[in-house]
Amino acid sequence: MAAVDYQQLLQDVMAEALGGGARGRSADYIPALAAADPGAFGMAIATVDGAVHGVGEWERAFSIQSVSKLFTLALALAEGGDGLWRGVGREPSGNPFNSLVQLETEHGIPRNPFINAGALVVTDRLLELTGDAVGAVREFLRTESGNPEVGTDDAVAASEARHGHRNAALAHFIASYGNLRNPVDSVLAHYYAHCAISASCRDLALAGLFLARHGVRVDGSRLLSRSEAKRINAVMLTCGTYDAAGEFAYRVGLPGKSGVGGGVLAILPGRGSVCVWSPGLDAAGNSVLGVAALDALTTATGWSVF
Amino acid sequence: MAAVDYQQLLQDVMAEALGGGARGRSADYIPALAAADPGAFGMAIATVDGAVHGVGEWERAFSIQSVSKLFTLALALAEGGDGLWRGVGREPSGNPFNSLVQLETEHGIPRNPFINAGALVVTDRLLELTGDAVGAVREFLRTESGNPEVGTDDAVAASEARHGHRNAALAHFIASYGNLRNPVDSVLAHYYAHCAISASCRDLALAGLFLARHGVRVDGSRLLSRSEAKRINAVMLTCGTYDAAGEFAYRVGLPGKSGVGGGVLAILPGRGSVCVWSPGLDAAGNSVLGVAALDALTTATGWSVF
Amino acid sequence: MAAVDYQQLLQDVMAEALGGGARGRSADYIPALAAADPGAFGMAIATVDGAVHGVGEWERAFSIQSVSKLFTLALALAEGGDGLWRGVGREPSGNPFNSLVQLETEHGIPRNPFINAGALVVTDRLLELTGDAVGAVREFLRTESGNPEVGTDDAVAASEARHGHRNAALAHFIASYGNLRNPVDSVLAHYYAHCAISASCRDLALAGLFLARHGVRVDGSRLLSRSEAKRINAVMLTCGTYDAAGEFAYRVGLPGKSGVGGGVLAILPGRGSVCVWSPGLDAAGNSVLGVAALDALTTATGWSVF
Amino acid sequence: MAAVDYQQLLQDVMAEALGGGARGRSADYIPALAAADPGAFGMAIATVDGAVHGVGEWERAFSIQSVSKLFTLALALAEGGDGLWRGVGREPSGNPFNSLVQLETEHGIPRNPFINAGALVVTDRLLELTGDAVGAVREFLRTESGNPEVGTDDAVAASEARHGHRNAALAHFIASYGNLRNPVDSVLAHYYAHCAISASCRDLALAGLFLARHGVRVDGSRLLSRSEAKRINAVMLTCGTYDAAGEFAYRVGLPGKSGVGGGVLAILPGRGSVCVWSPGLDAAGNSVLGVAALDALTTATGWSVF
């Protein structure tokens, strides 16, 4: 097999993604996100050997938002094991990402760790296990990316809190079923803080490599067993992109996790990790150009897992 | 890479699956299925070169039920192309397999082709395209399996029709939104008939190879483009096992389609196709031993797509 | 108390109702109803002594549609007694009138006899009790109104059947829970036929008097006990006007039953019975001018039950 | 018409209610309520002339809980007028009393003022209008009952707050739609405080007379117009007893409002006001003996509004 020219590949993929017409709209529920240019674009690929390539604004930090849910999940499983699944399911939700309906039907057990409700439960468990959920995520991202600048944007976190009645409702609702172990306010504070972490495509692509390496971190230590890592990939594929997981699997064919800051992190099992960033979102909350670029990538390379 | 000893692998997998305690219960909504022994078991693996291996009752014909939905989907896409997706979605349903709720919310467009409602729409389109939906499926299965005995069990089809008020309700409901092109009675008759097809693990494993070969049939002709075949695998993975698709992806990590007759067909992209049969079902309607065997298979081999 | 000048009262109420701006839209799901003039208007009051007064097109026959559900309910209770309530509830539905959602949640027991699902169950029971549900309703209306011309408009019934996929879906769905005792097709035929009965405001006002008289028919015989009659009034008030029962109770304050043909029949317990007809409907399916006229009537007279 | 011997009537009604077997279970979500004896019983009737009669523990104070919602509604309408209905509907909910589902479907506008969500909105508006919602309710109850001892049980209010994750979730959820004008914490504090008011059957029967008098208070002043008072009665009848409003209308036939403390207040328009208390609740949250006594009362007297 000829060596892949990743730099050329990224140039081609970016060109194709930007060539499409639609850009979507930046998230507007908090001012910090609304200011972003919907057409901004960056993309990075890291390979399992630790090399990283990028195009566009691939080194510019952005608000990772729900992409953080992937890391809280991995860390909570690494620290606490399978018991996590007693408090959160792993089925697609079939409903918009912050819906309360299903939570009520299913008695306070959120459907999966990637909807807001589920991420609150995971944050609660990680907080219980480590005493500092946001610190644990931040430290992990810094180590894996080698970038000590990765950190929470406090203005974004404060803004999320001010506009966070929905998440507060979710947290109280889950608490009413006895499915939170820390006070609602603490859980929310850690949740807002890890969603407000700023990192670049470069940082996230490197930080995602532990899943491409089936559980092995940058320093060669094992965070998760091979089987656990594969299972996180499975949950990403079925649940990682809000109510468009089926569409994402259909078009892209990779495990991926998106955030309303415009980031999408996707895993190429055994090969590497890709992060795209572009703030314009579609109706489901996923980056329009981000998904288009990943679609172009797997179409060009056949790297879909299917 | 050493050659795989498929026969030994199947023996080991069967032993592990049968070693677990649970057997589940046979489907009991029609007498023909209720009579089946929940602990019966067969399993076959076909490889992309056309070889096939089996253990247990792998050559015994059973009622394929919803596994037929995979073939109606592939044939409808092959005959009619992407226009199919205007009448049916491809998102996981997040609801039991014959729920009417989501259908109402989404104005008569079923969430995906593998819930009953979606399969009725696919059947309707295949009927429109070919004039004989059940004939098309039957012919495809016969050709790919090389077994001319594959055919509809008329007693099962008649029994389904007699107990089919739910499916009749679904079909009329879809028709009320203008999303059926043939009379409700015709659509139902073809639907019951292709669900009532009898085939063995051997037959289905061979018939599933076109997906492992990314669109190429047994005779070397192309049914679907590489991309289309991968996309069907993606839909199987996210939607193929009722409301337990997330669980199946997590445990097994393969695209798969199950039926209440106890069959499960899973795809090993690029490698082969596996079919397991055991009539005991779990609460979600999937074969208990079938899922256990596929879990054991990917755990032993690492063949999960993730 | 001074005698009421009913003729003057009706003139005043009509003037006030017609003075408002909105007219609504005629039902358009079948051609026979779509042709009606949304601004046409008739109104009649019958008093417990059997006198009847009217204004506008009060003697013109119209399609009574769901107003028939009141008579099927009364006759099914008269013939079969309280056992009816094992198959249908008496709570407001809180959902559009032909929703399937609640039916699924509540296992095939429709919420009340005035949503379509509930009326299908009542029709089924009346068919079982009498052998001819539509005949029973027609005969009752003829006798109480003294008008032998009251009868089914076969063209309307046929048109309902042709456009009746929703009702067919409901009937099959109820049958799937074992809550129909007759074949789906028979139940639907009788349902369409009693909905397609043509009668005038005069006819219906007279036919409703048995409820104002707390169970006593025109000939002095008792159809229902005093308590049963009051209870039908209670069900009308809480459930008689689709998803706008609360609004109707709030504005009008009388037990009432509406139909998409534009008719509304309301009961003045102990005093009389009022029927208004005007085909223009609001979003909930109730006659705009009909509700406005009843609002004007109770505002002018204080005859609200509250 | 012979004068009614209210004392004898109450004796008879109590005897009949206590003669039935079922007692239900006291509310157990907070310790203060769980301690109540399910079979305790008190009942009072006040007549529009201001006389009051009672049996059993009719002068014993109990936690009025949701009965307070009737007074917050009346006061918010009296202070602020019809604009209230822009923030809360008046349709039956068709769902358990603190369900979040419908709130989501209807974009943060609760269905009616008597479900918890709606009462939070009404409390918010009363707080905005008066600066002290609980003070307004307390003062009203004291004045109408002539009992200066009516007041909030602080231990109950504190207990509600500690166990109030559900109500906190509701309040945050409504706030996320912009439908609260005061801080969530203030609204909740006033809500818990007015629900925790202690009053007796005597007090509440007297306090409910303004509705029997169609808007006129004990001192002869007018709180609400005749039409407004009737309309509150209408909302009580269609929505006042959680998800059993249809059943209550059917059995009792009076406007009524219940609370999980075991109280039920019902209005006899033009005649008087009745309050029953017995802590044993049915599955819908209504007092078993309370509803039975009101059923016996209207059966014996024919005072149903129908």
Tab-separated table of N, CA and C in Angstrom, chain A residues 28-103:
chain	number	residue	atom	x	y	z
A	28	ASP	N	-26.450	30.173	18.547
A	28	ASP	CA	-26.740	31.537	18.981
A	28	ASP	C	-27.326	31.601	20.386
A	29	TYR	N	-27.272	30.508	21.120
A	29	TYR	CA	-27.893	30.544	22.453
A	29	TYR	C	-27.018	31.250	23.488
A	30	ILE	N	-25.723	31.400	23.174
A	30	ILE	CA	-24.893	32.266	24.024
A	30	ILE	C	-24.065	33.177	23.120
A	31	PRO	N	-23.836	34.395	23.551
A	31	PRO	CA	-23.170	35.378	22.700
A	31	PRO	C	-21.778	34.934	22.244
A	32	ALA	N	-21.042	34.250	23.125
A	32	ALA	CA	-19.673	33.874	22.792
A	32	ALA	C	-19.609	32.989	21.548
A	33	LEU	N	-20.613	32.144	21.370
A	33	LEU	CA	-20.613	31.272	20.200
A	33	LEU	C	-21.208	31.959	18.984
A	34	ALA	N	-22.178	32.821	19.226
A	34	ALA	CA	-22.885	33.460	18.108
A	34	ALA	C	-21.949	34.315	17.265
A	35	ALA	N	-20.867	34.783	17.874
A	35	ALA	CA	-19.958	35.678	17.157
A	35	ALA	C	-19.115	34.960	16.109
A	36	ALA	N	-19.065	33.634	16.164
A	36	ALA	CA	-18.162	32.899	15.276
A	36	ALA	C	-18.594	32.996	13.818
A	37	ASP	N	-17.617	32.996	12.916
A	37	ASP	CA	-17.869	33.045	11.468
A	37	ASP	C	-18.277	31.648	10.994
A	38	PRO	N	-19.504	31.477	10.473
A	38	PRO	CA	-19.962	30.143	10.087
A	38	PRO	C	-19.070	29.484	9.038
A	39	GLY	N	-18.356	30.272	8.267
A	39	GLY	CA	-17.550	29.700	7.181
A	39	GLY	C	-16.092	29.451	7.552
A	40	ALA	N	-15.707	29.781	8.781
A	40	ALA	CA	-14.330	29.475	9.198
A	40	ALA	C	-14.125	27.973	9.139
A	41	PHE	N	-12.884	27.535	8.926
A	41	PHE	CA	-12.640	26.103	8.707
A	41	PHE	C	-11.225	25.714	9.112
A	42	GLY	N	-11.104	24.605	9.800
A	42	GLY	CA	-9.814	24.012	10.090
A	42	GLY	C	-9.975	22.510	10.155
A	43	MET	N	-8.919	21.786	9.879
A	43	MET	CA	-9.009	20.318	9.896
A	43	MET	C	-7.628	19.742	10.167
A	44	ALA	N	-7.595	18.707	10.999
A	44	ALA	CA	-6.340	18.049	11.302
A	44	ALA	C	-6.528	16.540	11.334
A	45	ILE	N	-5.491	15.816	10.863
A	45	ILE	CA	-5.464	14.360	11.008
A	45	ILE	C	-4.226	13.990	11.811
A	46	ALA	N	-4.453	13.204	12.855
A	46	ALA	CA	-3.319	12.640	13.584
A	46	ALA	C	-3.293	11.143	13.297
A	47	THR	N	-2.124	10.601	13.125
A	47	THR	CA	-2.014	9.168	12.856
A	47	THR	C	-1.510	8.456	14.105
A	48	VAL	N	-1.734	7.140	14.138
A	48	VAL	CA	-1.469	6.402	15.373
A	48	VAL	C	-0.006	6.482	15.808
A	49	ASP	N	0.878	6.849	14.869
A	49	ASP	CA	2.285	7.017	15.244
A	49	ASP	C	2.538	8.371	15.901
A	50	GLY	N	1.508	9.219	16.003
A	50	GLY	CA	1.670	10.493	16.696
A	50	GLY	C	1.928	11.677	15.783
A	51	ALA	N	2.047	11.441	14.490
A	51	ALA	CA	2.207	12.565	13.563
A	51	ALA	C	0.878	13.304	13.416
A	52	VAL	N	0.949	14.588	13.076
A	52	VAL	CA	-0.291	15.337	12.896
A	52	VAL	C	-0.136	16.299	11.721
A	53	HIS	N	-1.194	16.403	10.916
A	53	HIS	CA	-1.213	17.232	9.717
A	53	HIS	C	-2.429	18.129	9.785
A	54	GLY	N	-2.355	19.297	9.172
A	54	GLY	CA	-3.524	20.171	9.247
A	54	GLY	C	-3.644	21.116	8.073
A	55	VAL	N	-4.863	21.611	7.892
A	55	VAL	CA	-5.140	22.655	6.891
A	55	VAL	C	-6.061	23.700	7.513
A	56	GLY	N	-6.105	24.876	6.879
A	56	GLY	CA	-6.966	25.946	7.368
A	56	GLY	C	-6.558	26.348	8.789
A	57	GLU	N	-7.565	26.723	9.570
A	57	GLU	CA	-7.262	27.215	10.917
A	57	GLU	C	-7.169	26.054	11.915
A	58	TRP	N	-6.312	25.142	11.601
A	58	TRP	CA	-6.245	23.908	12.384
A	58	TRP	C	-5.567	24.077	13.732
A	59	GLU	N	-4.904	25.204	13.918
A	59	GLU	CA	-4.245	25.416	15.208
A	59	GLU	C	-4.963	26.470	16.052
A	60	ARG	N	-6.121	26.930	15.560
A	60	ARG	CA	-6.869	27.934	16.298
A	60	ARG	C	-7.781	27.250	17.329
A	61	ALA	N	-7.746	27.735	18.543
A	61	ALA	CA	-8.572	27.137	19.588
A	61	ALA	C	-10.032	27.561	19.422
A	62	PHE	N	-10.916	26.641	19.663
A	62	PHE	CA	-12.366	26.940	19.639
A	62	PHE	C	-13.011	26.258	20.842
A	63	SER	N	-14.283	26.553	21.060
A	63	SER	CA	-15.002	25.994	22.204
A	63	SER	C	-15.427	24.562	21.869
A	64	ILE	N	-14.889	23.600	22.603
A	64	ILE	CA	-15.117	22.214	22.169
A	64	ILE	C	-16.532	21.726	22.474
A	65	GLN	N	-17.185	22.372	23.433
A	65	GLN	CA	-18.573	22.033	23.768
A	65	GLN	C	-18.781	20.531	23.935
A	66	SER	N	-19.715	19.927	23.209
A	66	SER	CA	-20.063	18.526	23.475
A	66	SER	C	-18.987	17.532	23.100
A	67	VAL	N	-17.962	17.965	22.374
A	67	VAL	CA	-16.859	17.034	22.112
A	67	VAL	C	-16.236	16.596	23.438
A	68	SER	N	-16.371	17.470	24.445
A	68	SER	CA	-15.833	17.109	25.765
A	68	SER	C	-16.513	15.866	26.336
A	69	LYS	N	-17.746	15.589	25.882
A	69	LYS	CA	-18.476	14.438	26.426
A	69	LYS	C	-17.764	13.117	26.137
A	70	LEU	N	-17.035	13.091	25.044
A	70	LEU	CA	-16.276	11.890	24.712
A	70	LEU	C	-15.198	11.638	25.764
A	71	PHE	N	-14.545	12.705	26.191
A	71	PHE	CA	-13.452	12.536	27.150
A	71	PHE	C	-13.972	12.263	28.557
A	72	THR	N	-15.073	12.898	28.933
A	72	THR	CA	-15.635	12.578	30.257
A	72	THR	C	-16.071	11.118	30.297
A	73	LEU	N	-16.633	10.632	29.189
A	73	LEU	CA	-17.041	9.226	29.150
A	73	LEU	C	-15.841	8.309	29.302
A	74	ALA	N	-14.812	8.558	28.510
A	74	ALA	CA	-13.634	7.684	28.553
A	74	ALA	C	-13.002	7.689	29.943
A	75	LEU	N	-12.899	8.875	30.543
A	75	LEU	CA	-12.263	8.968	31.857
A	75	LEU	C	-13.133	8.322	32.939
A	76	ALA	N	-14.442	8.510	32.853
A	76	ALA	CA	-15.322	7.898	33.853
A	76	ALA	C	-15.275	6.376	33.752
A	77	LEU	N	-15.199	5.847	32.533
A	77	LEU	CA	-15.077	4.391	32.390
A	77	LEU	C	-13.714	3.907	32.876
A	78	ALA	N	-12.679	4.676	32.553
A	78	ALA	CA	-11.334	4.280	32.980
A	78	ALA	C	-11.231	4.273	34.503
A	79	GLU	N	-11.834	5.277	35.132
A	79	GLU	CA	-11.738	5.393	36.590
A	79	GLU	C	-12.689	4.465	37.321
A	80	GLY	N	-13.896	4.320	36.768
A	80	GLY	CA	-14.933	3.660	37.556
A	80	GLY	C	-15.461	2.363	36.972
A	81	GLY	N	-15.135	2.082	35.717
A	81	GLY	CA	-15.560	0.819	35.120
A	81	GLY	C	-17.026	0.802	34.708
A	82	ASP	N	-17.480	-0.408	34.396
A	82	ASP	CA	-18.783	-0.637	33.773
A	82	ASP	C	-19.988	-0.228	34.611
A	83	GLY	N	-19.791	-0.011	35.893
A	83	GLY	CA	-20.898	0.403	36.752
A	83	GLY	C	-21.556	1.675	36.234
A	84	LEU	N	-20.811	2.447	35.476
A	84	LEU	CA	-21.362	3.667	34.881
A	84	LEU	C	-22.674	3.398	34.155
A	85	TRP	N	-22.738	2.258	33.492
A	85	TRP	CA	-23.905	1.963	32.658
A	85	TRP	C	-25.165	1.679	33.460
A	86	ARG	N	-25.060	1.614	34.766
A	86	ARG	CA	-26.304	1.517	35.540
A	86	ARG	C	-27.042	2.849	35.591
A	87	GLY	N	-26.310	3.936	35.381
A	87	GLY	CA	-26.935	5.262	35.462
A	87	GLY	C	-27.183	5.931	34.134
A	88	VAL	N	-26.685	5.326	33.063
A	88	VAL	CA	-26.879	5.914	31.732
A	88	VAL	C	-26.878	4.789	30.711
A	89	GLY	N	-27.749	4.873	29.718
A	89	GLY	CA	-27.857	3.828	28.705
A	89	GLY	C	-26.890	4.030	27.557
A	90	ARG	N	-27.060	3.216	26.513
A	90	ARG	CA	-26.211	3.427	25.329
A	90	ARG	C	-26.999	3.187	24.049
A	91	GLU	N	-28.252	3.618	24.092
A	91	GLU	CA	-29.066	3.545	22.879
A	91	GLU	C	-29.219	4.937	22.288
A	92	PRO	N	-29.309	5.011	20.967
A	92	PRO	CA	-29.621	6.293	20.328
A	92	PRO	C	-30.896	6.869	20.912
A	93	SER	N	-30.988	8.193	20.936
A	93	SER	CA	-32.130	8.769	21.642
A	93	SER	C	-33.349	8.983	20.753
A	94	GLY	N	-33.136	9.121	19.459
A	94	GLY	CA	-34.292	9.367	18.595
A	94	GLY	C	-35.052	10.617	18.934
A	95	ASN	N	-34.379	11.574	19.548
A	95	ASN	CA	-35.043	12.816	19.948
A	95	ASN	C	-34.005	13.931	19.995
A	96	PRO	N	-34.426	15.166	19.870
A	96	PRO	CA	-33.470	16.267	19.941
A	96	PRO	C	-32.623	16.188	21.208
A	97	PHE	N	-31.450	16.793	21.146
A	97	PHE	CA	-30.392	16.448	22.093
A	97	PHE	C	-30.662	16.824	23.535
A	98	ASN	N	-31.562	17.750	23.791
A	98	ASN	CA	-31.801	18.051	25.199
A	98	ASN	C	-33.252	17.786	25.605
A	99	SER	N	-33.848	16.807	24.947
A	99	SER	CA	-35.250	16.484	25.223
A	99	SER	C	-35.430	15.876	26.616
A	100	LEU	N	-36.519	16.250	27.226
A	100	LEU	CA	-36.853	15.704	28.540
A	100	LEU	C	-37.796	14.518	28.454
A	101	VAL	N	-38.389	14.353	27.290
A	101	VAL	CA	-39.449	13.353	27.174
A	101	VAL	C	-38.950	11.963	27.527
A	102	GLN	N	-37.890	11.565	26.827
A	102	GLN	CA	-37.423	10.209	27.008
A	102	GLN	C	-36.923	9.976	28.433
A	103	LEU	N	-36.325	11.001	28.979
A	103	LEU	CA	-35.844	10.902	30.347
A	103	LEU	C	-36.978	10.557	31.302
